[in-house]
PDB file of C-alpha atoms in Angstrom:
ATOM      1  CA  UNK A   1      22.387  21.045   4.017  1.00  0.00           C
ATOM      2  CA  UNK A   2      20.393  18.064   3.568  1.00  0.00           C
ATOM      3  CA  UNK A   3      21.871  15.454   1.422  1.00  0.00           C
ATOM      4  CA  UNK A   4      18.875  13.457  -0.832  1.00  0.00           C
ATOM      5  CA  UNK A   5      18.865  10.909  -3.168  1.00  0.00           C
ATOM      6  CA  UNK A   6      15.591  10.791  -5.528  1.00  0.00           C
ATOM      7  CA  UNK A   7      14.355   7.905  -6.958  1.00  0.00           C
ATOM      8  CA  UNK A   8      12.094   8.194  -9.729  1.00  0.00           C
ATOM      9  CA  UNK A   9      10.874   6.029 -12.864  1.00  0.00           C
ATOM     10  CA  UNK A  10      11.922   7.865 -15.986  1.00  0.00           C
ATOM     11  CA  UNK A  11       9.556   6.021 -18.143  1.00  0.00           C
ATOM     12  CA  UNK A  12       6.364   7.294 -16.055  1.00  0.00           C
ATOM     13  CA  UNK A  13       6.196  10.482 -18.860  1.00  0.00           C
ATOM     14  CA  UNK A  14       2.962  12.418 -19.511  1.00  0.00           C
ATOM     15  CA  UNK A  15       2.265  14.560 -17.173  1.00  0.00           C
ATOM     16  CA  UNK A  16       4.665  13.382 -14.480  1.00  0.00           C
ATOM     17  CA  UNK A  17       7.153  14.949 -15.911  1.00  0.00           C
ATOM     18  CA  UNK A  18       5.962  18.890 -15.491  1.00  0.00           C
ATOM     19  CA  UNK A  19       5.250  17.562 -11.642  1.00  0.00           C
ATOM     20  CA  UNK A  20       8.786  15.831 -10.881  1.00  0.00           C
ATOM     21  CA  UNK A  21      10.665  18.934 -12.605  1.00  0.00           C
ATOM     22  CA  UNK A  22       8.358  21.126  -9.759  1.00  0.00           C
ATOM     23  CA  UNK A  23       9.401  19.080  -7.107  1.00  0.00           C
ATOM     24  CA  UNK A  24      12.990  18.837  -8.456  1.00  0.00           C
ATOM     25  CA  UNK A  25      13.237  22.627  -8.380  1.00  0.00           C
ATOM     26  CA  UNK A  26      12.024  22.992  -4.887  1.00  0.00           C
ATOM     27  CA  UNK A  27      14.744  20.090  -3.524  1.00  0.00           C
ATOM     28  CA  UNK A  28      17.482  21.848  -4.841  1.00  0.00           C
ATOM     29  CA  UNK A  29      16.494  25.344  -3.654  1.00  0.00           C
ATOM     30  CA  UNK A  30      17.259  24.076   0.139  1.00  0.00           C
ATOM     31  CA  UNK A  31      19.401  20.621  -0.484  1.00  0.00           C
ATOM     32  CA  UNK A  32      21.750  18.571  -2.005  1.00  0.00           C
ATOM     33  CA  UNK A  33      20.532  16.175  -4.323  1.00  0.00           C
ATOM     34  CA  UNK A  34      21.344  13.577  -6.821  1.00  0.00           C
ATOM     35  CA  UNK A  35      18.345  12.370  -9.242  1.00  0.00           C
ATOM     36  CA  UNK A  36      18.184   8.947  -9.601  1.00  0.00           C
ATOM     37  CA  UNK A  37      16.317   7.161 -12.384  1.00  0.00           C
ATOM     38  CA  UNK A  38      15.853   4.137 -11.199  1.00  0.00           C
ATOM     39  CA  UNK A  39      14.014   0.833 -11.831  1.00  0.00           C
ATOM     40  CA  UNK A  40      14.169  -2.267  -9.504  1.00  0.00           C
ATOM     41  CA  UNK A  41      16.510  -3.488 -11.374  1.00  0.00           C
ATOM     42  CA  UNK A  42      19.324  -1.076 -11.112  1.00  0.00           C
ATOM     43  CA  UNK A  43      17.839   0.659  -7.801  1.00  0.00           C
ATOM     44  CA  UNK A  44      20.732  -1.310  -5.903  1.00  0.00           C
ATOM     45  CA  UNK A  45      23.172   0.634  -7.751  1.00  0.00           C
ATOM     46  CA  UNK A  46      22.086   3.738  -6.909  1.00  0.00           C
ATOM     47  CA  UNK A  47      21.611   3.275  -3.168  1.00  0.00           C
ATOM     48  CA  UNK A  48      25.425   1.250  -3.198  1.00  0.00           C
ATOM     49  CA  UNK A  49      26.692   4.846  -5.519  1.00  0.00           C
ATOM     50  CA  UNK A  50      25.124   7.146  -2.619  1.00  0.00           C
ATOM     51  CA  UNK A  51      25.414   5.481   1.295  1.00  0.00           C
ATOM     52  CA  UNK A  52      24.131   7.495   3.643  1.00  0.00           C
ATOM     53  CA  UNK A  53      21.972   9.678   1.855  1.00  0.00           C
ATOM     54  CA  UNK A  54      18.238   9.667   2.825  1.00  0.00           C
ATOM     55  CA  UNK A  55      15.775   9.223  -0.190  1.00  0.00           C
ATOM     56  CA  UNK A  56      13.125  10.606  -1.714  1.00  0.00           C
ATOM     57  CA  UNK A  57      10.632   8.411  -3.630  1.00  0.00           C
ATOM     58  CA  UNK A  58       9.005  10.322  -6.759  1.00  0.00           C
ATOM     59  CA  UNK A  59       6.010   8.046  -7.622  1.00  0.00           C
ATOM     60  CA  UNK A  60       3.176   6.208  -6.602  1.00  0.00           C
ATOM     61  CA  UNK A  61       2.920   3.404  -3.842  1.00  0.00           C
ATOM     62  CA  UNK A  62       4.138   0.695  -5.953  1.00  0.00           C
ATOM     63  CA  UNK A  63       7.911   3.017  -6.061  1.00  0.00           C
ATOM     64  CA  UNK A  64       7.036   3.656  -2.875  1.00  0.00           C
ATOM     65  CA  UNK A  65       6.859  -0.258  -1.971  1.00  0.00           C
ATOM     66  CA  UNK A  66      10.008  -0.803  -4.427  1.00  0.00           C
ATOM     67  CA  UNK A  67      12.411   2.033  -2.628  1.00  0.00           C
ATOM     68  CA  UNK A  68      11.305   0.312   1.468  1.00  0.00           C
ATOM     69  CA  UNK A  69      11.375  -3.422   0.309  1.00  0.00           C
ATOM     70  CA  UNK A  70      15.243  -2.448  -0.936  1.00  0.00           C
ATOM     71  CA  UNK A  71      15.678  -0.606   1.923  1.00  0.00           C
ATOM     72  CA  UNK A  72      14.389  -3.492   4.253  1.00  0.00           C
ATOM     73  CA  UNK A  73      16.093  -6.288   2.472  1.00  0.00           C
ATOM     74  CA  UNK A  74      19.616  -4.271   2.964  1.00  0.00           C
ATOM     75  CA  UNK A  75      19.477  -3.531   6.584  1.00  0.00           C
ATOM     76  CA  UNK A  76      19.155   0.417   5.746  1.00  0.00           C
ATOM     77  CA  UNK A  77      15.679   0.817   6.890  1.00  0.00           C
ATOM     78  CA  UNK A  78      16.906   2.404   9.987  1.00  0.00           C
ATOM     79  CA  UNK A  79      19.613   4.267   8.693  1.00  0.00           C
ATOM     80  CA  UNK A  80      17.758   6.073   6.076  1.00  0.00           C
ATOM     81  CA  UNK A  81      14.973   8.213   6.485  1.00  0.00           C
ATOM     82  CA  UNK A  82      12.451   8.099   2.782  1.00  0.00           C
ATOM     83  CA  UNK A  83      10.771  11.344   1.878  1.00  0.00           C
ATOM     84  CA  UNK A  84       7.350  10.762  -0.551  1.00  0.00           C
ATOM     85  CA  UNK A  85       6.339  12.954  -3.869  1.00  0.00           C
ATOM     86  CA  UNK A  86       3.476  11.125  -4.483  1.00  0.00           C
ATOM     87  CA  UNK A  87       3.040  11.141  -8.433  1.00  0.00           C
ATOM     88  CA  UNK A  88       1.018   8.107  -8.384  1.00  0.00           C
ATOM     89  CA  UNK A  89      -2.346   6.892  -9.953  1.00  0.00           C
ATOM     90  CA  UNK A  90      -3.368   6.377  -6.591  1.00  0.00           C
ATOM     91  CA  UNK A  91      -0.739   7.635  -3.819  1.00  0.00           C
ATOM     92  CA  UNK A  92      -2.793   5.548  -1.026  1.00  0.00           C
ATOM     93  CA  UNK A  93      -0.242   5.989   1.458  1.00  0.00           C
ATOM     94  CA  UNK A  94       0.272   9.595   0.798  1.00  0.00           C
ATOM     95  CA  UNK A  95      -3.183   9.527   1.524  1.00  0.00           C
ATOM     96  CA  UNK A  96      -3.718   8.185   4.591  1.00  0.00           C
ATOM     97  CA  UNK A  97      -0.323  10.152   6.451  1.00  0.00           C
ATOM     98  CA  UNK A  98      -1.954  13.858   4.973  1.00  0.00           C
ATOM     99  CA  UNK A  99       1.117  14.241   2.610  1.00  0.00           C
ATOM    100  CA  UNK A 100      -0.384  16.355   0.045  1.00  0.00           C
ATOM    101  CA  UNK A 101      -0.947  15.457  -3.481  1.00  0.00           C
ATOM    102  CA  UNK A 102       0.737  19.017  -4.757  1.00  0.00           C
ATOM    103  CA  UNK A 103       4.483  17.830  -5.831  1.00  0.00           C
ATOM    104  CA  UNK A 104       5.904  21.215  -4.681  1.00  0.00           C
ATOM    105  CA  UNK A 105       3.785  20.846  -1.153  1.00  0.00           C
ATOM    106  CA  UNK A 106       5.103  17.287  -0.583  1.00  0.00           C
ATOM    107  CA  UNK A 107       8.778  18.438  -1.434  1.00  0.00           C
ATOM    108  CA  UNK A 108       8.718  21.220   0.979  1.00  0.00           C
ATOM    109  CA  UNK A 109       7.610  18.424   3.882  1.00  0.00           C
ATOM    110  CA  UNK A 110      10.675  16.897   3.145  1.00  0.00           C
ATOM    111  CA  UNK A 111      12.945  19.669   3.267  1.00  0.00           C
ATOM    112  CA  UNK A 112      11.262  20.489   6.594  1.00  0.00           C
ATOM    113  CA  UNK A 113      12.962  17.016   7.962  1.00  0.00           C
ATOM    114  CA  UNK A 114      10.556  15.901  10.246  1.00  0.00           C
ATOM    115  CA  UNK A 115      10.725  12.175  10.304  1.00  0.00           C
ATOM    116  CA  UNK A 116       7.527   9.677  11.553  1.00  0.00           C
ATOM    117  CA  UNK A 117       8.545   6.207  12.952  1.00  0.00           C
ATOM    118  CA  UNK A 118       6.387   3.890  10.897  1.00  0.00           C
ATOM    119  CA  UNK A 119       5.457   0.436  10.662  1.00  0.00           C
ATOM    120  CA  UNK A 120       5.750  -2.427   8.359  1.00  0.00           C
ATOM    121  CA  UNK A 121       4.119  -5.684   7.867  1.00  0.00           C
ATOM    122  CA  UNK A 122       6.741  -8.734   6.608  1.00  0.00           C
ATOM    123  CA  UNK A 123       5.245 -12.015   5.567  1.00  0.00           C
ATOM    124  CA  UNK A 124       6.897 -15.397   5.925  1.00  0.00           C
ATOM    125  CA  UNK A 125       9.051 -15.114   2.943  1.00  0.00           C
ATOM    126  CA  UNK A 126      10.536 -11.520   3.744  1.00  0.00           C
ATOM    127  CA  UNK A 127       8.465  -9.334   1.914  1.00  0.00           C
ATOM    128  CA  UNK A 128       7.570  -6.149   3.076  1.00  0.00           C
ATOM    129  CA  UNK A 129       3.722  -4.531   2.742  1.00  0.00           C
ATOM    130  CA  UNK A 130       3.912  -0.395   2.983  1.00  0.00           C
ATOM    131  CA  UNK A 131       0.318   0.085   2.854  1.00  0.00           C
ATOM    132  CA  UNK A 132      -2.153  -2.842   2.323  1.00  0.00           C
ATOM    133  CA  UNK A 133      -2.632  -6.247   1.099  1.00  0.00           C
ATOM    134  CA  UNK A 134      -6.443  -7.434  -0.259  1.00  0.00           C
ATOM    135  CA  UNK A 135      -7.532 -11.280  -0.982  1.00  0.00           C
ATOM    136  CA  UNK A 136     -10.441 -12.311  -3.113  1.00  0.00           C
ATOM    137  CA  UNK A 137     -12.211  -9.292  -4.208  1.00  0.00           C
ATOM    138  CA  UNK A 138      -9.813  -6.872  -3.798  1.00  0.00           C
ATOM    139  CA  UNK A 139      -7.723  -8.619  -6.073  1.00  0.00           C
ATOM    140  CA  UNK A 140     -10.066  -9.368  -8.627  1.00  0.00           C
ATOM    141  CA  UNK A 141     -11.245  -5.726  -8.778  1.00  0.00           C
ATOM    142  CA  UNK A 142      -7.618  -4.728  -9.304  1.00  0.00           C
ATOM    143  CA  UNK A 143      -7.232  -7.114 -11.756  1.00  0.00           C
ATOM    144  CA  UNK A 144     -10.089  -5.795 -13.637  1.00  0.00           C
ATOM    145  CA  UNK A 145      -9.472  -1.906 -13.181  1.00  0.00           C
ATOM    146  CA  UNK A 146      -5.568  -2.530 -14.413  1.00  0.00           C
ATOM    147  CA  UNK A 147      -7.165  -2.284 -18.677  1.00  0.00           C
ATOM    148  CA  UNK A 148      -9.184   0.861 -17.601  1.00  0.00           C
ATOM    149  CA  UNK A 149      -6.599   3.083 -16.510  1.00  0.00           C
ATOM    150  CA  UNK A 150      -5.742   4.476 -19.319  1.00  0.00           C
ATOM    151  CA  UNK A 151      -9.357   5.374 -19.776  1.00  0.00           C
ATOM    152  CA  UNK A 152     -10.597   6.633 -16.496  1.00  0.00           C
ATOM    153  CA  UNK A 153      -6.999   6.574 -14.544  1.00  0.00           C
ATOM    154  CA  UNK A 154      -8.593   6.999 -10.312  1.00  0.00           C
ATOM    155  CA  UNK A 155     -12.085   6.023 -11.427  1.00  0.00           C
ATOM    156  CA  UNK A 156     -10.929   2.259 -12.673  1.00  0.00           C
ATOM    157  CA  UNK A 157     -10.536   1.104  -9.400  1.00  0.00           C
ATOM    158  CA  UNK A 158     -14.280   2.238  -8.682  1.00  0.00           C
ATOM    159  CA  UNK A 159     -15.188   0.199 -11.538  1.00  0.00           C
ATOM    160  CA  UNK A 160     -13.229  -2.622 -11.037  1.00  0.00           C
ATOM    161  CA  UNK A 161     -14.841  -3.063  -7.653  1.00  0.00           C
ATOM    162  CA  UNK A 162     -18.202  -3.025  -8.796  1.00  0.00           C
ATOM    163  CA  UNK A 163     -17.635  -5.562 -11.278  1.00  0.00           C
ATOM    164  CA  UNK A 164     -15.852  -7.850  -8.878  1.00  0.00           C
ATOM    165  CA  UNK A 165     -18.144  -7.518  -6.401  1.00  0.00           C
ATOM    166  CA  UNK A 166     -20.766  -8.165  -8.360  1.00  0.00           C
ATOM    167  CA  UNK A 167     -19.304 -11.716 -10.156  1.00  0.00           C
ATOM    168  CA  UNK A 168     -16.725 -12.964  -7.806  1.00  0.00           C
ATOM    169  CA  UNK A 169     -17.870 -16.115  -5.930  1.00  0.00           C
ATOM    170  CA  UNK A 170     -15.860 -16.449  -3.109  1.00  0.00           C
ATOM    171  CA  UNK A 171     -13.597 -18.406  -1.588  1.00  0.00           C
ATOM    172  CA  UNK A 172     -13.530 -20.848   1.426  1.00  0.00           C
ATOM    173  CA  UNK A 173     -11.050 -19.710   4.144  1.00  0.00           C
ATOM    174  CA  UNK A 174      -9.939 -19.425   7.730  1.00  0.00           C
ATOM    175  CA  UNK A 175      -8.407 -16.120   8.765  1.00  0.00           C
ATOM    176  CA  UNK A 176      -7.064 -15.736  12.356  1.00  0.00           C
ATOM    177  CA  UNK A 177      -5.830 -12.266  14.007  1.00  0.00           C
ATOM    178  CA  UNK A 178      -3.183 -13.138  16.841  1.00  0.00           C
ATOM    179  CA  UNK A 179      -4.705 -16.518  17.251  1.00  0.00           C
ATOM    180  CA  UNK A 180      -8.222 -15.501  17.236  1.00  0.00           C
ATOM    181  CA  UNK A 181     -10.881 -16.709  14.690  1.00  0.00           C
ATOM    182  CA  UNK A 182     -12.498 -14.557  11.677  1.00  0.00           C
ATOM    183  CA  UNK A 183     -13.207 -16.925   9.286  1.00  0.00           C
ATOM    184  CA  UNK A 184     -13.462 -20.762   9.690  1.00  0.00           C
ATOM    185  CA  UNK A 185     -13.646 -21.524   6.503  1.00  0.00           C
ATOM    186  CA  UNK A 186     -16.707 -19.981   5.382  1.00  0.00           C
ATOM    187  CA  UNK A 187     -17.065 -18.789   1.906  1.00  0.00           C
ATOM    188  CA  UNK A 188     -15.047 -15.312   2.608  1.00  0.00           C
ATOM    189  CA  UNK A 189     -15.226 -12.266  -0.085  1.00  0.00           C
ATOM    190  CA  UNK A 190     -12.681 -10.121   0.984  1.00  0.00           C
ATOM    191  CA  UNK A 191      -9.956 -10.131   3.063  1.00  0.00           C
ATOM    192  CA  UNK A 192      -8.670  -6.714   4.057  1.00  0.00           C
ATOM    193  CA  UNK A 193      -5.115  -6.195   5.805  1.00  0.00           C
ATOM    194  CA  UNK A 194      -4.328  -2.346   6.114  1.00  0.00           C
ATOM    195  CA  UNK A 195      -1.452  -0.870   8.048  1.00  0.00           C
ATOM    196  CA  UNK A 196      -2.497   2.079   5.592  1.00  0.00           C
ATOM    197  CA  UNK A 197      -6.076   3.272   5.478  1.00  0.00           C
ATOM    198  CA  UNK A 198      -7.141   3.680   1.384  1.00  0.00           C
ATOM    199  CA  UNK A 199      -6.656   1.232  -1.603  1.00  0.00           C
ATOM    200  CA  UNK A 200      -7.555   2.203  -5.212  1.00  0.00           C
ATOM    201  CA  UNK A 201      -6.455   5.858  -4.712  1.00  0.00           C
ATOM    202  CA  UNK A 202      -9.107   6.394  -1.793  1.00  0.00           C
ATOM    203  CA  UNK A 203     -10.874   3.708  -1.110  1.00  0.00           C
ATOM    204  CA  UNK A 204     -11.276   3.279   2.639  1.00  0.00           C
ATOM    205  CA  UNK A 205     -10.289  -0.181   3.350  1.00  0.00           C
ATOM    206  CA  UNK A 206      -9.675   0.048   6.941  1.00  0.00           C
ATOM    207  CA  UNK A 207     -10.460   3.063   8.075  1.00  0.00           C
ATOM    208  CA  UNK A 208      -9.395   2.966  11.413  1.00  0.00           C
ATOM    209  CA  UNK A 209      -5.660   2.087  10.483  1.00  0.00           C
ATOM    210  CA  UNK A 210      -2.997   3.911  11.642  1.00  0.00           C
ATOM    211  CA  UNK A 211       0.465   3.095   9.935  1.00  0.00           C
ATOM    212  CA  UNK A 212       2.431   3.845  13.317  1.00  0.00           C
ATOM    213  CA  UNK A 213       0.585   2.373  16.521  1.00  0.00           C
ATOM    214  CA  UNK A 214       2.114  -0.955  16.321  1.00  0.00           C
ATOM    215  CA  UNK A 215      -0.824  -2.989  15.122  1.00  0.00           C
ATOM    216  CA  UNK A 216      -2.642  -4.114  11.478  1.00  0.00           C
ATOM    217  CA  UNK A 217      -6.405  -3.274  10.780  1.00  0.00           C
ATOM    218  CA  UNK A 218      -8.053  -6.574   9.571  1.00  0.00           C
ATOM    219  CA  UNK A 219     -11.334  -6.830   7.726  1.00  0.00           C
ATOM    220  CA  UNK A 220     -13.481 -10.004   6.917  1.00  0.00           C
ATOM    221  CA  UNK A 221     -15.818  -9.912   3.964  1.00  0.00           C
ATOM    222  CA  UNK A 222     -18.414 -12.995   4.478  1.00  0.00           C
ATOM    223  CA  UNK A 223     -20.561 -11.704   1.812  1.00  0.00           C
ATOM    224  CA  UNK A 224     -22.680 -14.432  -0.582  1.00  0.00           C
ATOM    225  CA  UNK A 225     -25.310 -13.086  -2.421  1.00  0.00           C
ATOM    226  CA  UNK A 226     -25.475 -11.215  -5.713  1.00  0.00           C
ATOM    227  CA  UNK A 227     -26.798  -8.123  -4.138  1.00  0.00           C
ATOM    228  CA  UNK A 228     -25.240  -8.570  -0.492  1.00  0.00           C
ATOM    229  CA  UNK A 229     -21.581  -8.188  -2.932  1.00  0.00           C
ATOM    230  CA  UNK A 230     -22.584  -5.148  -4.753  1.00  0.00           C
ATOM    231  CA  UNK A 231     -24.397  -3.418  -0.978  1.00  0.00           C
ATOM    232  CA  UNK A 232     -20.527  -4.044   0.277  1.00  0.00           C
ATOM    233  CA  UNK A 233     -18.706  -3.026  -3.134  1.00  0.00           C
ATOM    234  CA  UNK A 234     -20.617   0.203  -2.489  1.00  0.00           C
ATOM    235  CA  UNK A 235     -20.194   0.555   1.320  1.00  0.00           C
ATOM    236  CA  UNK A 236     -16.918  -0.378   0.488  1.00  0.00           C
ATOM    237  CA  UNK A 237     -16.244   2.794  -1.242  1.00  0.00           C
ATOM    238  CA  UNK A 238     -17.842   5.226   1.379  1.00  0.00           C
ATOM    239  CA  UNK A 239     -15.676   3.254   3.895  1.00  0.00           C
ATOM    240  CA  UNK A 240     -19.388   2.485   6.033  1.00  0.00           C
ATOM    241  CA  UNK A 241     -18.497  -1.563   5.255  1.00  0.00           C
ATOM    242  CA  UNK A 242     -17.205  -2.399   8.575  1.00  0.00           C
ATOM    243  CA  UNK A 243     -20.995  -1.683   9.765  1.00  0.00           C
ATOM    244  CA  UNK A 244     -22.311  -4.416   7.711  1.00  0.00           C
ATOM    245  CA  UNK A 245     -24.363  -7.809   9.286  1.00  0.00           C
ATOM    246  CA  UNK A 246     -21.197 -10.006   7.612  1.00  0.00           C
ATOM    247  CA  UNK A 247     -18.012  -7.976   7.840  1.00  0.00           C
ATOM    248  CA  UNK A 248     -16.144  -8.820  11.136  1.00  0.00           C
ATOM    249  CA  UNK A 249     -12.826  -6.640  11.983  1.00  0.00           C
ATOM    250  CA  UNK A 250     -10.169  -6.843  14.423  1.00  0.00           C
ATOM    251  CA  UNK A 251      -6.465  -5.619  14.715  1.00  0.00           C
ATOM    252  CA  UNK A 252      -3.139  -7.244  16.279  1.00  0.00           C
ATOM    253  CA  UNK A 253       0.359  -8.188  15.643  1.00  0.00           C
ATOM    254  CA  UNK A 254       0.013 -11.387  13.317  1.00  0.00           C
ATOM    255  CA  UNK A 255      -2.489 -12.405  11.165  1.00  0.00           C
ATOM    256  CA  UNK A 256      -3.021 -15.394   8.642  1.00  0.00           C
ATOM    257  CA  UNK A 257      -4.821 -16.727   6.389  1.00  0.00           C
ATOM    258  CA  UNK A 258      -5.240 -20.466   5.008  1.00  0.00           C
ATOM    259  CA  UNK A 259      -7.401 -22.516   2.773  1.00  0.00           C
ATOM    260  CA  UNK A 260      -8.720 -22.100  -0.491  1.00  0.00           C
ATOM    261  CA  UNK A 261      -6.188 -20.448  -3.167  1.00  0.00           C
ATOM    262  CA  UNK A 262      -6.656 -17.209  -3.213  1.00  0.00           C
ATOM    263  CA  UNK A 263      -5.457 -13.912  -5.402  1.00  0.00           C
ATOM    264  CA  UNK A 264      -3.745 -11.388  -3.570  1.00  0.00           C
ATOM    265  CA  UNK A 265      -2.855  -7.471  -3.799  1.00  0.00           C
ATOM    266  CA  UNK A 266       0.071  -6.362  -1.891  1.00  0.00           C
ATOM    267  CA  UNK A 267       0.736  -2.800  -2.338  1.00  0.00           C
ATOM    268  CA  UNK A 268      -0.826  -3.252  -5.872  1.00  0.00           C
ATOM    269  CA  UNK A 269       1.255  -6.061  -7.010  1.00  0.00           C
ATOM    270  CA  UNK A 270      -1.258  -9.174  -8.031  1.00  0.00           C
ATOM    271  CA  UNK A 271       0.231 -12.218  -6.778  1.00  0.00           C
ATOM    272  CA  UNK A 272      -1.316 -16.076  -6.221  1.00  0.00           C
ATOM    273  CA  UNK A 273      -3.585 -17.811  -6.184  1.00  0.00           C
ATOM    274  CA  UNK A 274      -2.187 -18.783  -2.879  1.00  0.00           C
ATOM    275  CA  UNK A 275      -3.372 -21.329  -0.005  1.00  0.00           C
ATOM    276  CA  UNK A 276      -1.618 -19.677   3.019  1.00  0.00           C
ATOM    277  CA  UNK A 277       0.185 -16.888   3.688  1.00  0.00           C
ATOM    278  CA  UNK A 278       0.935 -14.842   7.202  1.00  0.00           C
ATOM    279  CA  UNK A 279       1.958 -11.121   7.954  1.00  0.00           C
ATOM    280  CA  UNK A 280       3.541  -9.934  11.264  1.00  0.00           C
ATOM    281  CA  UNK A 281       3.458  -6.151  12.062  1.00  0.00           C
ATOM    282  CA  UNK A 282       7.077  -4.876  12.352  1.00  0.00           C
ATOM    283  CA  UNK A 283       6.435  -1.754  14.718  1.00  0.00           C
ATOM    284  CA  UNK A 284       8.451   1.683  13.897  1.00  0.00           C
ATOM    285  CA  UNK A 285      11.266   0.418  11.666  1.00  0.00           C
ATOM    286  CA  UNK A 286      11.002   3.014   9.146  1.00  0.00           C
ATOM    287  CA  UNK A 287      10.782   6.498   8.854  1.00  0.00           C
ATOM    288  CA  UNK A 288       8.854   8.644   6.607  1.00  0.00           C
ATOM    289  CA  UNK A 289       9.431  12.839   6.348  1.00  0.00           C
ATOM    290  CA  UNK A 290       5.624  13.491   7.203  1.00  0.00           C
TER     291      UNK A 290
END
């Protein structure tokens, strides 16, 4: 019998909690498991209480991101296989590897123990991206959905794009893929980095992306004008922006980007403004029940 430990965040409430009791149900029926409440805070505790049990993330990507950057920063990545019930606003990564959005569906993929090498992209400083990372308007629309939630939960991040790419002005920078030029320091938009596919609980960032062949999807916005932003906040949304005049895209191992400070999203964490920052593709170090 299997032997799980599941992470969840017992202050998600609302409706999560009907969904996570589902899921619960349908662990037990076929393995052992041990439910584990569990902020970042005391998530070390948990894993130190249980070695050697695979785990099961009950959330959205941000747990998600939480459970693997644990796992990564305590050398357990490859000794632990992580299981997804994505309960989520957005569940991007869910998304893009077919895991259904049904919490009794996604529990019965992990029961079934069929584990996908993944990759993982790790910046300079040793922090791990799951799914994707967005500078410039990405940010800024994520910035501005955040107050809307509450109001129109999937549908803020629709909004919040709009408005950003509407308003936002810019920013000079030089992005490189495995040495090779983007962006020379050109006012850039956007900068997309998706090992995922989806941001903003479907929103096809890179929609070629495949979070297991070894490589990152990157996407330059060089957009200017007022209605050049909101043609690409729209594409954007359909996933038809890599077609556009001023969006280049390329993929590789190692990508950076330098110049102008910049905000950035990393599995839907806001961080910066930054000037530089660098992610190298870590290939199959993880594994995901899929």
């Amino acid at each position: 019998m299997a032997e799980l430990l599941a992470i969840y965040n017992e202050g998600a409430g609302g409706a999560d909690d009907a969904a996570r009791t589902a899921a619960m149900e349908t662990l037990r029926g076929s393995a052992d498991v041990i439910e584990a409440p569990a902020g970042q805070k005391d998530l070390d505790e948990m894993l130190d209480a249980h070695p050697g049990r695979d785990v099961v993330v009950l959330g959205g990507d941000g747990s998600l991101h939480v459970v693997v950057s644990a796992l990564h920063r305590r050398g357990e990545l490859g000794t632990r296989t992580v299981g997804l019930v994505p309960l989520g606003t957005g569940n991007d990564f869910a998304r893009g590897l077919g895991i259904p959005l049904d919490p009794e569906v996604a529990a019965r993929i992990v029961l079934a123990g069929r584990p996908q090498p993944l990759d993982l992209l790790v910046d300079d400083e040793g922090e791990v991206v799951v799914n994707a990372v967005h500078l410039g308007i990405g940010a800024e629309a994520s910035r501005r959905a955040t107050p809307l939630k509450p109001a129109l939960g999937r549908l803020a991040y629709g909004v919040g794009g709009l408005l950003a790419g509407v308003w936002s002005p810019g920013w000079r920078l030089s992005v490189t893929v495995d040495g090779r030029s983007l962006a020379d320091g050109r006012p850039v938009l956007m900068v997309g980095v998706g090992n995922g596919v989806t941001i903003g609980g479907g929103t096809p960032l890179t929609p070629g992306a495949r979070p297991d062949d070894g490589k990152v999807d990157v996407v330059v916005a060089l957009t200017t004008g007022p209605m050049d932003r909101l043609l690409y906040a729209l594409r954007l949304r359909r996933g038809t922006h890599p077609d556009l005049r001023d969006v280049v895209t390329d993929r590789g191992r190692e990508m950076t980007v330098t110049g102008e400070p910049v905000p950035v999203n990393a599995d839907g964490e806001l961080s910066g403004p930054t000037a530089r920052h660098r992610w190298t593709v870590m290939p199959a170090v993880w594994r995901m029940f899929t």
